[in-house]
PDB file of C-alpha atoms in Angstrom:
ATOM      1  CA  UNK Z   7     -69.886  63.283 -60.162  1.00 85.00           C
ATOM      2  CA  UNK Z   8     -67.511  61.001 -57.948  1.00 87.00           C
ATOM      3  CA  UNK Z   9     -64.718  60.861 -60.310  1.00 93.00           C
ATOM      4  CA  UNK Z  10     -64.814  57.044 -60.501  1.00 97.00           C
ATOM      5  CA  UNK Z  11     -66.246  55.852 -63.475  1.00 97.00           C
ATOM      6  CA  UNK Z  12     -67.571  52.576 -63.895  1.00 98.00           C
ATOM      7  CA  UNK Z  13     -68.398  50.425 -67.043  1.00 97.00           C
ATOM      8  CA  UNK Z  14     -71.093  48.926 -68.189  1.00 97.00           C
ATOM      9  CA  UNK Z  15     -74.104  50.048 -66.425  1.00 97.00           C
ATOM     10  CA  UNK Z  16     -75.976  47.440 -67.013  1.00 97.00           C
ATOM     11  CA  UNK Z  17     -75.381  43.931 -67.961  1.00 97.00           C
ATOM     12  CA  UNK Z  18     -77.523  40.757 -68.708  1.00 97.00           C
ATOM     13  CA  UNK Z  19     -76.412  37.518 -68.850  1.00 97.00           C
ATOM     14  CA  UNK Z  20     -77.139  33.488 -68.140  1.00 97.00           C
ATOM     15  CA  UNK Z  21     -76.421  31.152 -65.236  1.00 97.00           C
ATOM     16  CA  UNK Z  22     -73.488  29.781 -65.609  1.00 97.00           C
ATOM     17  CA  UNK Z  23     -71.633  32.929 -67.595  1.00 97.00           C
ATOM     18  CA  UNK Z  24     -68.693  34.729 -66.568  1.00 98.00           C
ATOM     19  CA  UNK Z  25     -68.479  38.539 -66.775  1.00 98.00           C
ATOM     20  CA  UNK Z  26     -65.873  41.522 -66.005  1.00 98.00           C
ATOM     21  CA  UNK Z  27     -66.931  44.658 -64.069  1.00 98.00           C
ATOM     22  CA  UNK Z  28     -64.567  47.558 -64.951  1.00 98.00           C
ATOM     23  CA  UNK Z  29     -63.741  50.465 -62.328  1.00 98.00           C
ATOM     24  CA  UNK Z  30     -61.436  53.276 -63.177  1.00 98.00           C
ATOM     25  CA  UNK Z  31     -60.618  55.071 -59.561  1.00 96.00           C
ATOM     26  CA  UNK Z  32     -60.323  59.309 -59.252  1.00 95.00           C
ATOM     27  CA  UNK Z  33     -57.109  60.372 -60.486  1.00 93.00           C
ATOM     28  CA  UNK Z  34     -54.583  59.975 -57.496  1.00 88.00           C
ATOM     29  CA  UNK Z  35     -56.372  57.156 -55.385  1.00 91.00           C
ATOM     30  CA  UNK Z  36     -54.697  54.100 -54.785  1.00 91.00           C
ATOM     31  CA  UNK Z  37     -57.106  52.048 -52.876  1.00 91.00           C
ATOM     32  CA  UNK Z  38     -59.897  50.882 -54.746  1.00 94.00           C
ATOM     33  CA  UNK Z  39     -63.286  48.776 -53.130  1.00 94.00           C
ATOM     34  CA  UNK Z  40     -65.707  46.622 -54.423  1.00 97.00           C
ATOM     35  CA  UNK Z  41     -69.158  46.738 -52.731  1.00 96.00           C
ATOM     36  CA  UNK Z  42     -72.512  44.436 -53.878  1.00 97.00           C
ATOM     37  CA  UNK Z  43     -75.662  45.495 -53.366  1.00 96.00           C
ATOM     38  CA  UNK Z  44     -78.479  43.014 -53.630  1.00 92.00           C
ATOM     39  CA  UNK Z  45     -82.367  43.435 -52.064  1.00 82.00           C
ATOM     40  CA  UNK Z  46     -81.706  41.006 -49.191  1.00 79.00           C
ATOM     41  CA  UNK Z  47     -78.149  41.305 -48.099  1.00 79.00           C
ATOM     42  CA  UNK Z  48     -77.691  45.188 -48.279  1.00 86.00           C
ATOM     43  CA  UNK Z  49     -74.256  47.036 -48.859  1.00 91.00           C
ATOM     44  CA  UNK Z  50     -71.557  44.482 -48.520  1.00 93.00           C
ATOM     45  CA  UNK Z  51     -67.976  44.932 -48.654  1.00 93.00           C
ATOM     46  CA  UNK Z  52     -66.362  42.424 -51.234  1.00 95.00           C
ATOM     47  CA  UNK Z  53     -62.583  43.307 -51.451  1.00 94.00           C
ATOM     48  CA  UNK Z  54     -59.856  45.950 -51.812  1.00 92.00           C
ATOM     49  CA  UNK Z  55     -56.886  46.702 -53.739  1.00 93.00           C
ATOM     50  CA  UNK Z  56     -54.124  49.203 -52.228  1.00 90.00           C
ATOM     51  CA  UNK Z  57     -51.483  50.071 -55.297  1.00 91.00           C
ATOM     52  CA  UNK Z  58     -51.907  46.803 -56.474  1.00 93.00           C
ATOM     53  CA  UNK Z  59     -52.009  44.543 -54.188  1.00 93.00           C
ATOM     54  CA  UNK Z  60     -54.821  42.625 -52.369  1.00 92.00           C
ATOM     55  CA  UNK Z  61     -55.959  44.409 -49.018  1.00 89.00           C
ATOM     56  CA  UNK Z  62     -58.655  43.245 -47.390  1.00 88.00           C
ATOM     57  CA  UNK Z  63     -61.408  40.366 -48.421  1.00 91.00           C
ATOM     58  CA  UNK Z  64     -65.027  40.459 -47.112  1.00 91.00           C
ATOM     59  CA  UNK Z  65     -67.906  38.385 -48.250  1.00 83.00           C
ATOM     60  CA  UNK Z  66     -66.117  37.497 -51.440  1.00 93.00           C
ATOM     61  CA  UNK Z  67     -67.439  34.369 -52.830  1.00 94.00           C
ATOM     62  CA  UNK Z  68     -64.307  31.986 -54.488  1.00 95.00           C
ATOM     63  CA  UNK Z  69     -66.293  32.395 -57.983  1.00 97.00           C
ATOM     64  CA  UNK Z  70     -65.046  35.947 -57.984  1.00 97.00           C
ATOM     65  CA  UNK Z  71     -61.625  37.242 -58.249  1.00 97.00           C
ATOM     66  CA  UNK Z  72     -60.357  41.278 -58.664  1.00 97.00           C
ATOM     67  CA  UNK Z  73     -57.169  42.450 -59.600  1.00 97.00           C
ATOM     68  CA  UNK Z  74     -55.827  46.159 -59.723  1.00 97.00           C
ATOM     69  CA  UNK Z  75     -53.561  46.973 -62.755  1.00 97.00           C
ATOM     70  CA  UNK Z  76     -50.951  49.324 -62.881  1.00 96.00           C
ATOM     71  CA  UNK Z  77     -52.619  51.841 -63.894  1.00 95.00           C
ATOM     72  CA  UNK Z  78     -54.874  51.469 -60.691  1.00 96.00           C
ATOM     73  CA  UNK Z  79     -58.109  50.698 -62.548  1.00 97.00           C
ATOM     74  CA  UNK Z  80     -59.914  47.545 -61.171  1.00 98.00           C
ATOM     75  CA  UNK Z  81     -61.733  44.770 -62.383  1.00 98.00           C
ATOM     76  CA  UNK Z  82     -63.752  42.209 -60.846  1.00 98.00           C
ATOM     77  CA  UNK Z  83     -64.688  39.224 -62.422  1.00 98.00           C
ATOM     78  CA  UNK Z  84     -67.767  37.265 -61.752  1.00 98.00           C
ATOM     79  CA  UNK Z  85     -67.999  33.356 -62.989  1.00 97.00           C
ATOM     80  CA  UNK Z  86     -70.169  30.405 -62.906  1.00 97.00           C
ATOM     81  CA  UNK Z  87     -73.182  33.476 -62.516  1.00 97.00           C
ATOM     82  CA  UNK Z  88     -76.167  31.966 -60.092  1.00 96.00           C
ATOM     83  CA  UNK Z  89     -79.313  34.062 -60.116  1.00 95.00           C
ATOM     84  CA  UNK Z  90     -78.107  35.168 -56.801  1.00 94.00           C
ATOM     85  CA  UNK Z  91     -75.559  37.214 -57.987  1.00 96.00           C
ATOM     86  CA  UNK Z  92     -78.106  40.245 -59.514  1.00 96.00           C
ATOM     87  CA  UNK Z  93     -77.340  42.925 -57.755  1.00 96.00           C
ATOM     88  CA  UNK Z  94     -75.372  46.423 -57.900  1.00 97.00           C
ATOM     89  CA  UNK Z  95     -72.294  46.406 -57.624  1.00 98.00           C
ATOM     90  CA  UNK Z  96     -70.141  49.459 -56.581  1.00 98.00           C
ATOM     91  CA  UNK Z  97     -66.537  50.324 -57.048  1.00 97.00           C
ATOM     92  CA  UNK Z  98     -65.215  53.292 -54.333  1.00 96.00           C
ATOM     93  CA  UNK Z  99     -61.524  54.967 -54.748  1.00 94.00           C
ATOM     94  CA  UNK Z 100     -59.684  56.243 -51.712  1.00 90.00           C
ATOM     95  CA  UNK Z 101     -56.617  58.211 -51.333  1.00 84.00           C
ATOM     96  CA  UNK Z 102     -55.110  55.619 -49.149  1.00 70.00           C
ATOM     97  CA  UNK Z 103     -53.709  57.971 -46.787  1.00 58.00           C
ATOM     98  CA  UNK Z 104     -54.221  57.552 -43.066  1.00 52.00           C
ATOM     99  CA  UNK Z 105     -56.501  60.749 -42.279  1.00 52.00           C
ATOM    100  CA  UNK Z 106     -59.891  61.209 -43.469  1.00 54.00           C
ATOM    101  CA  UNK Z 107     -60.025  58.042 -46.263  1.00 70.00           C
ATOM    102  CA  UNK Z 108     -63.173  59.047 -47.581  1.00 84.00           C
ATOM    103  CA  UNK Z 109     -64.480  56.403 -49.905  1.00 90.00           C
ATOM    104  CA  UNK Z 110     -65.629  58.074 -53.385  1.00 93.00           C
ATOM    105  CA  UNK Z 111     -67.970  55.940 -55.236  1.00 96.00           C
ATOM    106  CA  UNK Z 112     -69.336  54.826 -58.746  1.00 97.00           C
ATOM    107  CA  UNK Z 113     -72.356  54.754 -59.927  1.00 97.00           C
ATOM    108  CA  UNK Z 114     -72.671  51.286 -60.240  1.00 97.00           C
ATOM    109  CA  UNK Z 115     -72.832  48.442 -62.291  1.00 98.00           C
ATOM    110  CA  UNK Z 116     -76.384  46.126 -62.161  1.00 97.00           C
ATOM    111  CA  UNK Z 117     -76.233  42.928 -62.689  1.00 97.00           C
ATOM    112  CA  UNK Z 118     -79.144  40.921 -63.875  1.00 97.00           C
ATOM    113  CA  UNK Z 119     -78.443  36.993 -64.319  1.00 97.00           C
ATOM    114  CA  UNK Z 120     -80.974  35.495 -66.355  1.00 95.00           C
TER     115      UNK Z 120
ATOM    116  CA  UNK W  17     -65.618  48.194 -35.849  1.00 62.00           C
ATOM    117  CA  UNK W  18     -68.301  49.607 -33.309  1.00 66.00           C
ATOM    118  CA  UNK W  19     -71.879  48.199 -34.184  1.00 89.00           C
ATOM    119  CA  UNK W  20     -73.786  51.511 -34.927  1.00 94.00           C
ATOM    120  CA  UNK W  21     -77.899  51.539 -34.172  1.00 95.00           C
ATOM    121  CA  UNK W  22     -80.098  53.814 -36.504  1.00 97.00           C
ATOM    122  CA  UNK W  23     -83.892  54.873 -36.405  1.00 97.00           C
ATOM    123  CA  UNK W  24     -85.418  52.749 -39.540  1.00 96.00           C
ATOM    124  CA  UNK W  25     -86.809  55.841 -40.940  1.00 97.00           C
ATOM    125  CA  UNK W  26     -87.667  59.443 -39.929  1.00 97.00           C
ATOM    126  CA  UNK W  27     -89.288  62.655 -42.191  1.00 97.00           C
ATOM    127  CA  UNK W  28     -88.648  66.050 -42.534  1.00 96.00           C
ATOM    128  CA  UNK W  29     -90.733  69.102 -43.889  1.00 97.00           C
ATOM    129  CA  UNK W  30     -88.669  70.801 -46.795  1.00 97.00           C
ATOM    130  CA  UNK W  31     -86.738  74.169 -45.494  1.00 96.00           C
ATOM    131  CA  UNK W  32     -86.436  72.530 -41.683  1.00 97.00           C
ATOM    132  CA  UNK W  33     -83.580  70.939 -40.289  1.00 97.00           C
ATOM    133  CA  UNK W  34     -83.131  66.859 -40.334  1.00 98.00           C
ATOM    134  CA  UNK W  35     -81.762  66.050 -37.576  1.00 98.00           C
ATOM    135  CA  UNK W  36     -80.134  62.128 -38.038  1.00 98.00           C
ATOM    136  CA  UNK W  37     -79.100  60.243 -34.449  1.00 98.00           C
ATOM    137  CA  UNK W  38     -76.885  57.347 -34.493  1.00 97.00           C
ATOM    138  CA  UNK W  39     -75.717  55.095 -31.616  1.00 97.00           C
ATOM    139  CA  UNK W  40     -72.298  53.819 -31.258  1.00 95.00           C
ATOM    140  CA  UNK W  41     -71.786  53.126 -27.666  1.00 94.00           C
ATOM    141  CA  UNK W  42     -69.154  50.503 -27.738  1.00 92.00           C
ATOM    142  CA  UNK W  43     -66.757  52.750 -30.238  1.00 92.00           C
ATOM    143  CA  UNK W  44     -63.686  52.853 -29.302  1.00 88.00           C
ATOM    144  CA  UNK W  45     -60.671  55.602 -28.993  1.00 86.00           C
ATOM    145  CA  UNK W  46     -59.425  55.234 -32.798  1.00 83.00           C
ATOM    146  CA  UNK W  47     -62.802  54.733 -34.433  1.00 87.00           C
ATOM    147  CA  UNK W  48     -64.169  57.599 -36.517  1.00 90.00           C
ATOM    148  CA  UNK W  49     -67.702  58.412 -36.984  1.00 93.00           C
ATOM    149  CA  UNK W  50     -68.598  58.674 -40.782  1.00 93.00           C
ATOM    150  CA  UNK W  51     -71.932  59.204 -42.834  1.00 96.00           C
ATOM    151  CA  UNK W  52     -72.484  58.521 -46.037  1.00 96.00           C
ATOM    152  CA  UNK W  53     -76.109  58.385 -47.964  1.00 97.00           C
ATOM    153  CA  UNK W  54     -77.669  56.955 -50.871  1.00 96.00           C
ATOM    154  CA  UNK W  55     -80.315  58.344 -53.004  1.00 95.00           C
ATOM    155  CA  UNK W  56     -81.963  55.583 -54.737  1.00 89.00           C
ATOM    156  CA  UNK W  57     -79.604  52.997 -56.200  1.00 86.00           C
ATOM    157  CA  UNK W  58     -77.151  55.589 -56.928  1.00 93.00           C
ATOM    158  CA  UNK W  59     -73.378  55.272 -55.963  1.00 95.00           C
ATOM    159  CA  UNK W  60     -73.197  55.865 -51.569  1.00 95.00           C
ATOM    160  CA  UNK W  61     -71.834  59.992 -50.984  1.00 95.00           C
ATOM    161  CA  UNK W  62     -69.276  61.113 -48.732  1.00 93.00           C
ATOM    162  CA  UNK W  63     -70.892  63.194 -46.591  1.00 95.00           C
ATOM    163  CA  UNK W  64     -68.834  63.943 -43.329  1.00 94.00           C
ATOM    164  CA  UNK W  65     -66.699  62.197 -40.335  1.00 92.00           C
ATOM    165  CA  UNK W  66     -65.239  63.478 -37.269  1.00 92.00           C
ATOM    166  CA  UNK W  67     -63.235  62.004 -34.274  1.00 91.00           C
ATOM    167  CA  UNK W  68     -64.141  63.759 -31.512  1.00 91.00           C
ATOM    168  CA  UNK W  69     -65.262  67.478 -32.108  1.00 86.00           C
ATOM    169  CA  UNK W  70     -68.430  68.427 -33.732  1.00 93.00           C
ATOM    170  CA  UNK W  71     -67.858  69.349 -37.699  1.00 95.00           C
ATOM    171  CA  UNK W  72     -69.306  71.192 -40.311  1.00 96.00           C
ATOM    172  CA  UNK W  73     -69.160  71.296 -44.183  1.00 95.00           C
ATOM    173  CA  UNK W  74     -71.046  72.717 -46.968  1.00 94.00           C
ATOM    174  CA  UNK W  75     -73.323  69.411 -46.599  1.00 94.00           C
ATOM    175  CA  UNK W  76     -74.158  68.758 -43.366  1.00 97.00           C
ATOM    176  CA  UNK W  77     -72.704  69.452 -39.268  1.00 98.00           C
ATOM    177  CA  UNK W  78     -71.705  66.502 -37.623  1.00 98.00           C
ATOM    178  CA  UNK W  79     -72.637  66.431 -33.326  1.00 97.00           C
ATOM    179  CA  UNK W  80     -70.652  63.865 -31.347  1.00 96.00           C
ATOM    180  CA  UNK W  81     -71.361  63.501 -27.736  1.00 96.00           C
ATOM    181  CA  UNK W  82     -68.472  64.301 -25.031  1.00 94.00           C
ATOM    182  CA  UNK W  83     -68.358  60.568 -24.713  1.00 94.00           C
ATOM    183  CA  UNK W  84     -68.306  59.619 -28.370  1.00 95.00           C
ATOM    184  CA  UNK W  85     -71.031  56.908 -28.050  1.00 95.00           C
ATOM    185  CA  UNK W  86     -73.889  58.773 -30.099  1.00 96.00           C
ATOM    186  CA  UNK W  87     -73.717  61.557 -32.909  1.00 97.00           C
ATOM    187  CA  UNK W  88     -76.081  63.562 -34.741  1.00 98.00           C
ATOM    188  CA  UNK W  89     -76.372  64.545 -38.082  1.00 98.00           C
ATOM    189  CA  UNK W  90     -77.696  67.838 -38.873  1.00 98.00           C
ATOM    190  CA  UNK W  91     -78.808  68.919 -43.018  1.00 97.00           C
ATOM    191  CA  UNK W  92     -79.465  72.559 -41.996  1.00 96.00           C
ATOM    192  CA  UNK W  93     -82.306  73.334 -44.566  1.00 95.00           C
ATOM    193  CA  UNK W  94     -83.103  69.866 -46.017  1.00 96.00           C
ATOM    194  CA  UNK W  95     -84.605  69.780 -49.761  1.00 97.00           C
ATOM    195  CA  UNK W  96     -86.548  66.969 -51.390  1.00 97.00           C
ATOM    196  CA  UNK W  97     -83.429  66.179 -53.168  1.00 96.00           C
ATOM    197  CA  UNK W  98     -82.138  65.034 -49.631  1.00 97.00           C
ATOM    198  CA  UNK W  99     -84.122  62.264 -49.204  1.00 98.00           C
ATOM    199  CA  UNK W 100     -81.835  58.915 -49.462  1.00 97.00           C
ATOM    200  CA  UNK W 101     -80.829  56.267 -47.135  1.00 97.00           C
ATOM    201  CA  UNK W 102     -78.415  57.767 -44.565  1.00 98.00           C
ATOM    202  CA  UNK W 103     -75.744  55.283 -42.931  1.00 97.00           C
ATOM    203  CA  UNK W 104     -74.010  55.899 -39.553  1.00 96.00           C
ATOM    204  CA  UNK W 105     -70.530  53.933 -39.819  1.00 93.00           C
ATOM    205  CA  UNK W 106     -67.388  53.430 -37.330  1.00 90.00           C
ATOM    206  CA  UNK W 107     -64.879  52.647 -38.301  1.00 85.00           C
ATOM    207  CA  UNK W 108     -60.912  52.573 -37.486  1.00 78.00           C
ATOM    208  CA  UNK W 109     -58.794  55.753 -38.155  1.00 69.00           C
ATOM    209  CA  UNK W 110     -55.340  53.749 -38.118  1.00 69.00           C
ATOM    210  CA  UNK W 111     -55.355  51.649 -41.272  1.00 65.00           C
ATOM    211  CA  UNK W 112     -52.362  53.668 -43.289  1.00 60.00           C
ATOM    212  CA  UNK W 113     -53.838  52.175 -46.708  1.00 57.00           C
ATOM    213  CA  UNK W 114     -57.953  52.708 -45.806  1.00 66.00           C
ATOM    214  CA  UNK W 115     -60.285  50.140 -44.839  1.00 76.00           C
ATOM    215  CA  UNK W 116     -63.513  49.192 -45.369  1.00 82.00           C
ATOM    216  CA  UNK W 117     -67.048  50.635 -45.509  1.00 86.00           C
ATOM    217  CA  UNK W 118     -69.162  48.345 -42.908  1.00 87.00           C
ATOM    218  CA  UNK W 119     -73.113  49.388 -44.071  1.00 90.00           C
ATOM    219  CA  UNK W 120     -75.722  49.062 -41.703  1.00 90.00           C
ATOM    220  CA  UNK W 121     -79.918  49.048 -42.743  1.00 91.00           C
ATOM    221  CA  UNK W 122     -79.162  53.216 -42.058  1.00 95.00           C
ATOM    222  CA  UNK W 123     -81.912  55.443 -42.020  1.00 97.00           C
ATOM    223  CA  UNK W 124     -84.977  56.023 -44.842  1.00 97.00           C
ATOM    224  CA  UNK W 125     -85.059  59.812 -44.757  1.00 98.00           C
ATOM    225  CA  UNK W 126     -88.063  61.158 -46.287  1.00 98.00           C
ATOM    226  CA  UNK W 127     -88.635  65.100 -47.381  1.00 97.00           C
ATOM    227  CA  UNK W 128     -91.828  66.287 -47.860  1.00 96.00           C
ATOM    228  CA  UNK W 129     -93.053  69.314 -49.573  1.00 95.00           C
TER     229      UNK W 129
END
């Protein structure tokens, strides 16, 4: 067990739906990732949060947004669903510190877009 | 961060050592060396980094050449519960806040009985 808990496992839904991916990080860790995982495209890094605040973007398509609340657990939200967006997606928690900043990870939320 | 170059798959008899090579010849002075692994579409695991000198933990040892550009990573005596997908990743040491996880295809690491 990680220590970051993700919710719900597993969600269906229809093109053209919107739905929100919930990630609470371990106790302590400010930085908090969001990682899809789909058959063709592998492990890709979507965004991060660092205490709040937008860090870093990767392959984040402009039908999904994230936000970190203040008490550091994460959403991302995923709109106007294609059947391209199935896939697993990850949250990871970090300390944030500048040593080490291994990534701790969920177990995952799949996504399956009818 | 570095590009890092991984055999597609490899297999190990149960009780022997796995022995996991990755290439990362154009890493440079601030880039760690980290490996993580995935057992079937569970969350990725921590499993160890290092900078420069080899390193060991209660999962695995971690060789990095005197140059840096390849490493090694040893599971002593691997069981069939080791067999996952095994990523090799670089990446920079100086981001204060932490930075992201840059997966390659990694390595299909197969124990048999």
């Amino acid at each position: 067990d990680s220590g970051v808990t993700q919710t719900p496992k597993h969600l269906i839904t229809a093109t053209g739906q919107r739905v929100t991916l919930r990630c609470s990080p371990r106790s302590g860790d400010l930085s908090v990732y969001w990682y899809q995982q789909s058959l063709d495209q592998g492990l890709q890094f979507l965004i991060q949060y660092y205490n709040g605040e937008e860090r870093a973007k990767g392959n984040i398509l402009e039908r999904f947004s994230a936000q970190q609340f203040p008490d550091l657990h994460s959403e991302l939200n995923l709109s106007s669903l294609e059947l391209g967006d199935s896939a697993l997606y990850f949250c990871a928690s970090s300390a944030g510190t500048y040593i080490g900043n291994e990534q701790f990870f969920g177990p995952g939320t799949r996504l399956t877009v009818l | 961060d570095a590009k890092t170059t991984q055999p597609t798959s490899m297999d190990c008899a149960e009780g022997r050592a796995a022995n996991l090579p990755c290439n990362h010849s154009t890493i440079s002075g601030n880039e760690y060396v980290y490996w993580y692994r995935q057992i079937h579409s569970q969350g990725p695991q921590y499993i160890i980094h290092g900078l420069k000198n080899n390193e060991t933990n209660e999962m695995a040892s971690l060789i990095i050449t005197e140059d840096r550009k390849s490493s090694t990573l040893i599971l002593p005596h691997a069981t069939l519960r080791d067999t996952a997908v095994y990523y090799c990743i670089v990446r920079d040491g100086r981001e204060t806040s932490g930075s992201r996880l840059t997966f390659g295809e990694g390595t299909q690491l197969t124990v048999n009985p």
